Short mmCIF file of C-alpha atoms in Angstrom, two decimals:
data_model
loop_
_atom_site.label_atom_id
_atom_site.label_comp_id
_atom_site.label_asym_id
_atom_site.label_seq_id
_atom_site.Cartn_x
_atom_site.Cartn_y
_atom_site.Cartn_z
CA MET N 1 -0.09 0.00 -0.04
CA ALA N 2 2.87 2.26 0.70
CA THR N 3 4.52 1.83 -2.75
CA GLU N 4 1.04 2.48 -4.38
CA THR N 5 0.69 5.75 -2.54
CA PHE N 6 4.17 6.67 -3.50
CA PHE N 7 3.56 5.97 -7.07
CA ASP N 8 0.15 7.82 -7.19
CA GLU N 9 1.82 10.99 -5.43
CA VAL N 10 4.53 10.94 -8.18
CA ILE N 11 1.88 10.76 -10.97
CA ARG N 12 0.01 13.59 -9.29
CA TYR N 13 3.24 15.57 -8.86
CA VAL N 14 4.35 15.47 -12.47
CA ARG N 15 0.73 15.78 -13.68
CA PHE N 16 0.98 12.94 -16.04
CA ASP N 17 -2.36 12.59 -17.56
CA GLU N 18 -4.33 10.70 -20.31
CA GLU N 19 -3.27 13.29 -22.82
CA HIS N 20 0.41 12.45 -22.17
CA MET N 21 -0.31 8.80 -22.27
CA ASP N 22 -1.85 9.05 -25.80
CA ALA N 23 1.05 11.04 -27.07
CA LEU N 24 3.53 8.40 -25.96
CA ARG N 25 1.44 5.63 -27.36
CA GLY N 26 1.25 7.37 -30.73
CA PHE N 27 4.95 8.12 -30.71
CA HIS N 28 5.74 4.34 -29.93
CA ASP N 29 5.50 3.07 -33.38
CA ILE N 30 7.65 5.77 -34.75
CA ALA N 31 10.26 5.37 -32.11
CA GLU N 32 10.39 1.62 -31.94
CA GLY N 33 12.72 1.16 -34.92
CA SER N 34 15.33 3.38 -32.98
CA PHE N 35 15.27 1.43 -29.82
CA GLU N 36 18.35 -0.72 -30.92
CA ALA N 37 20.44 2.24 -31.90
CA ILE N 38 19.55 3.98 -28.56
CA ALA N 39 20.53 1.01 -26.48
CA ASN N 40 23.72 0.47 -28.49
CA GLN N 41 24.64 4.08 -27.94
CA PHE N 42 23.67 3.98 -24.31
CA TYR N 43 26.00 1.25 -23.59
CA ALA N 44 28.72 2.58 -25.78
CA ARG N 45 28.82 5.62 -23.56
CA ILE N 46 28.98 3.41 -20.45
CA GLU N 47 32.05 1.58 -21.84
CA GLN N 48 33.72 5.07 -21.69
CA HIS N 49 33.64 5.13 -17.81
CA GLU N 50 35.66 2.56 -16.06
CA GLU N 51 33.65 2.69 -12.85
CA ALA N 52 30.33 2.13 -14.69
CA ARG N 53 31.97 -0.50 -16.86
CA SER N 54 33.08 -2.52 -13.89
CA VAL N 55 29.64 -3.43 -12.86
CA PHE N 56 29.26 -5.82 -15.97
CA ASN N 57 30.69 -9.11 -16.10
CA SER N 58 31.18 -9.95 -19.83
CA PRO N 59 30.16 -8.78 -23.19
CA THR N 60 27.40 -11.36 -23.35
CA GLN N 61 25.69 -9.77 -20.27
CA VAL N 62 25.71 -6.41 -21.99
CA GLU N 63 23.98 -7.76 -24.97
CA ARG N 64 21.36 -9.29 -22.83
CA LEU N 65 21.00 -5.86 -21.19
CA LYS N 66 20.54 -4.23 -24.50
CA VAL N 67 17.52 -6.45 -25.20
CA THR N 68 16.14 -5.73 -21.83
CA MET N 69 16.60 -1.98 -22.48
CA ARG N 70 14.74 -2.27 -25.66
CA ARG N 71 11.74 -3.87 -23.86
CA TRP N 72 12.10 -1.18 -21.17
CA LEU N 73 11.80 1.63 -23.80
CA SER N 74 8.69 -0.12 -25.37
CA ARG N 75 6.90 -0.29 -21.96
CA LEU N 76 7.98 3.33 -21.30
CA LEU N 77 6.02 4.50 -24.17
CA LEU N 78 3.31 1.82 -24.28
CA GLY N 79 2.33 1.66 -20.64
CA PRO N 80 0.10 0.92 -18.94
CA TRP N 81 1.45 3.07 -16.32
CA ASP N 82 0.03 1.14 -13.26
CA ARG N 83 1.10 -0.54 -10.18
CA ASP N 84 2.79 -3.42 -12.19
CA TYR N 85 4.75 -0.72 -14.14
CA PHE N 86 5.86 0.75 -10.77
CA GLU N 87 6.86 -2.76 -9.44
CA LEU N 88 8.83 -3.55 -12.54
CA ARG N 89 10.66 -0.28 -12.52
CA ALA N 90 11.42 -0.66 -8.86
CA ARG N 91 12.97 -4.06 -9.41
CA ILE N 92 15.23 -2.64 -12.30
CA GLY N 93 16.34 0.18 -9.96
CA ARG N 94 16.95 -2.34 -7.12
CA MET N 95 18.93 -4.34 -9.57
CA HIS N 96 21.12 -1.31 -10.35
CA VAL N 97 21.81 -0.96 -6.72
CA LYS N 98 22.64 -4.59 -6.33
CA VAL N 99 25.30 -4.49 -9.10
CA GLY N 100 26.78 -1.42 -7.58
CA LEU N 101 25.91 1.16 -10.19
CA PRO N 102 26.76 4.62 -8.83
CA GLN N 103 23.75 6.85 -8.71
CA ARG N 104 25.25 9.56 -10.73
CA PHE N 105 25.56 7.11 -13.78
CA MET N 106 21.83 6.40 -13.44
CA LEU N 107 20.97 10.07 -13.57
CA THR N 108 23.22 10.69 -16.57
CA ALA N 109 21.58 7.65 -18.20
CA MET N 110 18.07 9.01 -17.86
CA ASN N 111 19.37 12.31 -19.36
CA HIS N 112 20.90 10.57 -22.25
CA ILE N 113 17.56 8.74 -23.02
CA ARG N 114 15.83 12.07 -22.68
CA ASP N 115 17.88 13.55 -25.19
CA GLN N 116 17.65 10.74 -27.59
CA LEU N 117 13.90 10.61 -27.60
CA ARG N 118 13.62 14.34 -27.92
CA GLU N 119 15.82 14.33 -31.05
CA LEU N 120 13.94 11.47 -32.36
CA ALA N 121 10.46 13.25 -32.02
CA ALA N 122 11.96 16.49 -33.43
CA ASP N 123 13.36 14.49 -36.54
CA SER N 124 10.50 12.23 -37.22
CA LEU N 125 7.34 14.22 -36.43
CA PRO N 126 6.15 16.82 -38.91
CA ASP N 127 3.82 18.83 -36.62
CA PRO N 128 5.45 21.17 -34.17
CA ARG N 129 2.60 20.93 -31.85
CA GLN N 130 2.76 17.16 -31.91
CA ILE N 131 6.56 17.30 -31.33
CA LEU N 132 5.85 19.48 -28.29
CA SER N 133 3.27 17.27 -27.00
CA VAL N 134 5.42 14.15 -27.35
CA VAL N 135 8.60 15.87 -25.80
CA ALA N 136 6.42 17.14 -22.78
CA ALA N 137 4.95 13.57 -22.28
CA VAL N 138 8.55 12.06 -22.65
CA ASP N 139 9.93 14.51 -19.94
CA LYS N 140 7.05 13.75 -17.53
CA VAL N 141 7.31 9.86 -17.97
CA LEU N 142 11.18 10.13 -17.65
CA ASP N 143 10.59 12.13 -14.39
CA ILE N 144 8.45 9.37 -13.06
CA GLU N 145 11.15 6.85 -13.95
CA LEU N 146 13.72 8.91 -12.17
CA ALA N 147 11.67 9.42 -9.05
CA ILE N 148 11.13 5.55 -9.03
CA MET N 149 14.87 4.98 -9.42
CA LEU N 150 15.92 7.52 -6.81
CA GLU N 151 13.41 5.89 -4.40
CA THR N 152 15.19 2.49 -4.89
CA TYR N 153 18.44 4.02 -4.01
CA ARG N 154 16.89 5.84 -0.94
CA GLU N 155 15.49 2.34 0.12
CA ASP N 156 18.92 0.83 -0.30
CA SER N 157 20.43 3.72 1.73
CA ILE N 158 17.85 3.07 4.59
CA THR N 159 18.52 -0.58 4.49
CA GLU N 160 22.33 0.01 4.56
CA VAL N 161 21.86 2.37 7.46
CA THR N 162 19.62 -0.15 9.19
CA ARG N 163 22.25 -3.01 8.55
CA VAL N 164 24.99 -0.92 9.88
CA GLN N 165 23.02 0.09 12.97
CA ARG N 166 22.21 -3.57 13.56
CA MET N 167 25.79 -4.44 13.16
CA GLU N 168 26.84 -1.73 15.51
CA ARG N 169 24.22 -2.82 17.99
CA ASP N 170 25.27 -6.34 17.81
CA VAL N 171 28.90 -5.27 18.31
CA LEU N 172 27.86 -3.21 21.30
CA GLN N 173 25.81 -6.02 22.71
CA HIS N 174 28.61 -8.33 22.06
CA ARG N 175 31.03 -5.97 24.00
CA LEU N 176 28.56 -5.54 26.65
CA GLN N 177 28.24 -9.23 27.10
CA ILE N 178 31.99 -9.58 27.41
CA THR N 179 32.24 -6.74 29.83
CA GLU N 180 29.42 -8.14 31.84
CA ALA N 181 31.05 -11.56 31.86
CA ARG N 182 34.41 -10.12 32.90
CA TYR N 183 32.65 -8.01 35.63
CA GLN N 184 30.85 -11.22 36.88
CA ALA N 185 34.10 -13.03 36.63
CA ILE N 186 35.84 -10.38 38.84
CA ILE N 187 33.07 -10.15 41.45
CA GLU N 188 32.65 -13.85 41.84
CA ALA N 189 36.59 -14.39 41.97
CA ALA N 190 37.12 -11.61 44.50
CA GLU N 191 38.01 -12.65 48.01
CA VAL N 192 35.75 -9.98 49.38
CA LEU N 193 32.09 -10.09 50.29
CA VAL N 194 29.95 -8.13 47.68
CA ILE N 195 26.33 -7.55 48.73
CA ALA N 196 24.04 -4.87 47.07
CA THR N 197 20.67 -4.01 47.84
CA ASP N 198 18.07 -1.57 46.27
CA ALA N 199 16.21 1.27 48.18
CA ALA N 200 13.49 -1.27 49.28
CA GLY N 201 16.11 -3.56 51.00
CA HIS N 202 16.13 -6.41 48.27
CA VAL N 203 19.39 -7.99 47.75
CA VAL N 204 20.18 -7.63 44.10
CA LEU N 205 23.89 -8.94 44.34
CA PHE N 206 25.42 -11.52 46.52
CA ASN N 207 28.63 -13.05 45.37
CA ARG N 208 30.39 -16.29 45.96
CA LYS N 209 32.53 -15.04 48.97
CA ALA N 210 29.27 -13.85 50.68
CA GLU N 211 27.72 -17.29 49.98
CA GLU N 212 30.76 -18.89 51.58
CA VAL N 213 30.85 -16.79 54.77
CA PHE N 214 27.20 -16.79 55.45
CA GLY N 215 26.72 -20.31 54.32
CA ILE N 216 23.56 -19.56 52.20
CA THR N 217 23.10 -19.15 48.46
CA ARG N 218 22.04 -15.88 46.72
CA THR N 219 18.61 -17.31 46.05
CA GLU N 220 18.05 -17.54 49.82
CA VAL N 221 18.58 -13.88 50.36
CA PRO N 222 15.72 -11.94 48.41
CA ALA N 223 15.60 -9.48 51.31
CA THR N 224 17.87 -8.12 53.90
CA GLU N 225 15.71 -9.56 56.76
CA VAL N 226 17.34 -12.99 55.99
CA LEU N 227 20.75 -11.35 56.44
CA SER N 228 19.82 -9.63 59.70
CA GLU N 229 19.30 -13.00 61.42
CA LEU N 230 23.07 -13.74 61.03
CA PHE N 231 24.45 -10.69 62.79
CA PRO N 232 24.63 -10.37 66.41
CA ASP N 233 22.49 -7.34 67.69
CA ARG N 234 25.15 -4.81 68.13
CA ASP N 235 26.91 -5.57 64.95
CA ARG N 236 23.47 -5.78 63.11
CA ASN N 237 22.48 -2.26 64.17
CA ARG N 238 25.90 -0.79 62.99
CA PHE N 239 25.87 -2.60 59.68
CA PHE N 240 22.21 -1.75 58.77
CA SER N 241 22.64 1.99 59.87
CA ALA N 242 25.67 2.24 57.43
CA LEU N 243 23.38 1.06 54.72
CA LYS N 244 20.68 3.58 55.54
CA GLY N 245 23.24 6.22 55.77
CA ALA N 246 24.70 5.52 52.29
CA LEU N 247 21.18 5.63 50.89
CA ALA N 248 20.63 9.07 52.45
CA GLY N 249 23.68 10.35 50.83
CA GLN N 250 26.30 10.00 53.67
CA VAL N 251 29.65 8.54 53.45
CA PRO N 252 29.88 5.92 56.36
CA GLY N 253 33.26 4.81 57.29
CA PRO N 254 34.36 1.26 57.75
CA VAL N 255 32.26 -0.92 60.12
CA ASP N 256 33.82 -3.87 61.83
CA GLY N 257 31.56 -6.56 63.18
CA ARG N 258 30.83 -10.18 63.48
CA VAL N 259 28.70 -12.45 61.47
CA PHE N 260 27.61 -16.05 61.82
CA SER N 261 27.12 -18.67 59.11
CA GLN N 262 23.97 -20.77 59.34
CA ALA N 263 26.40 -23.52 60.68
CA GLY N 264 27.35 -21.11 63.51
CA ASP N 265 30.79 -20.38 62.50
CA GLU N 266 31.88 -17.01 63.47
CA HIS N 267 33.53 -14.33 61.17
CA TRP N 268 34.86 -11.02 61.70
CA VAL N 269 34.27 -8.75 58.67
CA ARG N 270 35.06 -5.15 57.91
CA TRP N 271 32.33 -3.54 55.85
CA HIS N 272 32.90 -0.57 53.40
CA VAL N 273 29.57 0.80 52.42
CA THR N 274 28.93 2.97 49.27
CA THR N 275 26.11 3.95 46.84
CA LEU N 276 26.01 2.85 43.22
CA ALA N 277 24.41 5.13 40.64
CA SER N 278 21.47 3.96 38.47
CA ALA N 279 18.83 5.19 36.08
CA GLY N 280 16.23 4.76 38.83
CA ASP N 281 16.67 4.47 42.61
CA PRO N 282 20.18 4.22 43.89
CA PHE N 283 21.69 0.94 45.06
CA VAL N 284 23.82 0.52 48.05
CA CYS N 285 26.73 -1.92 48.01
CA ALA N 286 28.63 -3.22 50.92
CA LEU N 287 32.05 -4.73 50.35
CA GLY N 288 33.22 -6.88 53.22
CA VAL N 289 36.77 -8.02 53.98
CA ASP N 290 36.90 -11.23 56.13
CA LEU N 291 39.33 -10.41 59.09
CA THR N 292 38.74 -13.76 60.82
CA GLU N 293 42.19 -15.26 59.97
CA GLU N 294 44.00 -12.02 60.46
CA ARG N 295 42.40 -11.45 63.85
CA ALA N 296 43.30 -15.10 64.91
CA LEU N 297 46.95 -14.31 63.75
CA GLU N 298 46.96 -11.13 65.85
CA GLU N 299 45.81 -13.05 68.88
CA GLN N 300 48.44 -15.61 68.37
CA SER N 301 51.07 -12.69 68.08
CA ARG N 302 49.69 -11.17 71.28
CA ARG N 303 49.76 -14.48 73.06
CA ALA N 304 53.39 -14.99 71.92
CA GLU N 305 54.51 -11.53 72.98
CA ARG N 306 52.87 -12.10 76.55
CA LEU N 307 54.84 -15.42 76.61
CA ALA N 308 58.03 -13.73 75.69
CA SER N 309 57.59 -11.03 78.26
CA LEU N 310 56.83 -13.85 80.88
CA GLY N 311 60.11 -15.57 79.79
CA THR N 312 62.04 -12.32 80.22
CA LEU N 313 60.49 -11.79 83.65
CA ALA N 314 61.24 -15.33 84.75
CA ALA N 315 64.89 -15.05 83.67
CA GLY N 316 65.24 -11.97 85.68
CA LEU N 317 63.57 -13.45 88.60
CA ALA N 318 65.78 -16.60 88.53
CA HIS N 319 68.97 -14.46 88.47
CA GLU N 320 67.52 -12.71 91.42
CA ILE N 321 66.89 -16.00 93.24
CA ARG N 322 70.32 -17.53 92.42
CA ASN N 323 72.34 -14.68 94.08
CA PRO N 324 70.76 -15.01 97.59
CA LEU N 325 70.88 -18.88 97.11
CA ASN N 326 74.55 -18.73 96.51
CA ALA N 327 74.95 -16.64 99.66
CA ALA N 328 72.94 -18.99 101.67
CA GLN N 329 75.06 -21.95 100.48
CA LEU N 330 78.30 -19.94 101.45
CA GLN N 331 77.00 -19.29 105.02
CA LEU N 332 75.87 -22.86 105.40
CA LEU N 333 79.44 -23.99 104.53
CA LEU N 334 80.90 -21.58 107.34
CA VAL N 335 78.34 -23.07 109.75
CA GLU N 336 79.33 -26.57 109.02
CA ARG N 337 83.03 -25.87 109.27
CA ARG N 338 82.51 -24.13 112.67
CA LEU N 339 80.29 -26.88 114.18
CA GLY N 340 82.90 -29.56 112.88
CA LYS N 341 85.38 -28.17 115.53
CA VAL N 342 82.88 -28.82 118.31
CA SER N 343 82.54 -32.23 119.90
CA ASP N 344 79.06 -32.11 120.99
CA ARG N 345 75.73 -34.26 120.58
CA ASN N 346 73.85 -30.94 119.66
CA ALA N 347 76.56 -30.11 117.10
CA ASP N 348 76.15 -33.31 115.52
CA ALA N 349 72.42 -32.79 115.29
CA ALA N 350 72.98 -29.37 113.78
CA LEU N 351 75.38 -30.78 111.14
CA ASP N 352 72.75 -33.33 110.20
CA ALA N 353 70.12 -30.51 109.77
CA GLY N 354 72.69 -28.63 107.77
CA GLN N 355 73.16 -31.39 105.36
CA VAL N 356 69.45 -31.49 104.80
CA VAL N 357 69.38 -27.76 104.16
CA LYS N 358 72.31 -28.08 101.91
CA SER N 359 70.64 -30.91 99.96
CA GLU N 360 67.61 -28.63 99.40
CA LEU N 361 69.62 -25.67 98.44
CA SER N 362 71.48 -27.74 95.76
CA ARG N 363 68.15 -29.03 94.43
CA LEU N 364 66.82 -25.40 94.18
CA GLY N 365 69.95 -24.31 92.51
CA VAL N 366 69.59 -27.07 89.95
CA LEU N 367 65.85 -25.85 89.29
CA VAL N 368 67.12 -22.18 88.92
CA GLU N 369 69.87 -23.37 86.24
CA ASP N 370 67.16 -25.51 84.41
CA PHE N 371 64.86 -22.46 84.29
CA LEU N 372 67.73 -20.13 83.07
CA ALA N 373 68.69 -22.66 80.42
CA PHE N 374 64.92 -22.85 79.24
CA ALA N 375 64.55 -19.06 79.18
CA ARG N 376 68.02 -18.40 77.50
CA PRO N 377 68.10 -18.55 73.65
CA ARG N 378 70.09 -21.72 72.62
CA SER N 379 72.20 -22.09 69.49
CA LEU N 380 71.70 -25.17 67.29
CA ARG N 381 74.45 -27.60 67.63
CA LEU N 382 74.60 -30.39 64.87
CA SER N 383 76.30 -33.71 65.43
CA SER N 384 76.31 -37.15 63.77
CA GLY N 385 74.82 -40.17 65.43
CA ASP N 386 73.69 -43.76 64.87
CA LEU N 387 69.84 -43.80 64.61
CA VAL N 388 69.87 -47.59 65.32
CA ASP N 389 71.60 -46.98 68.76
#
């Protein structure tokens, strides 16, 4: 229906009426004998232009096109100029587009045919009024032909633009898919928890690390209420306050807190909360760094520091004990010597008691030496030995 409307509009625009149609029909019998010469001259001129000549495959094809052109001239003058006429001309124009004939050669070809038919009318018709009538009709029908041909080139331009746009869209879509795949790969491979929610509190992003820490899948967290059950009370309030603050335009600082997996495992997580721009309502994104192992290492480090401090204190205390212990042993030795010069039952009893004290002091001295040896850094001494023995 659209092509018929276009053809009707062209007919009305050039004012091609029955009088012009009758003039062309009457001129057909006179002009028919010159169709072959017009076609030969037309293609001879094309041979002079390398770009136009390149659209033809062989001389045989040119001869076939000459026959087609003679039929085209016959229909041009005989009609009928109806819908079938338009469709036939449109197919010819599309063929020109298909073979790659530049548009300027089509325009000059129409002008060449116009000149040939005008000269033929002037040379073959005796009545000037009849010449003018035929020339006017030739001009109008060739204007119609030109409009149809230009329309086919326009259609091709639109088709080409559409094709290019489709290709560009496909390329952009392909690039978008690649970008999205890379983005998903990065998000899923990241060793941080990534949780994004919309303004209504629905979870729109829940990556692999979040699933691992919370012990639930992303399909199990359509709303933040599910997540809130896995936070202790104090840590839950701090986390969700940061989310609300980010949605309100604030820039909350890092939030440290505990979360529990569904299996009951405790994790310490440091959350960094920010908003994500979108066409509609903003999204809020929480990036969580699992600090559980880091805190465990810190606790081990603090315990080791305390043990090292205790060892230092113990070594100092052992030194302090050893000094009075040595003094006590010396004094006991003096007492034994003095009592050894006295022949008395009480002296003998005192000497026996002194031996007990001496033995205990010696045992205490061994304990102090062992304690110092444990607290003192020891160098590694290598030696060979028989594993069988």
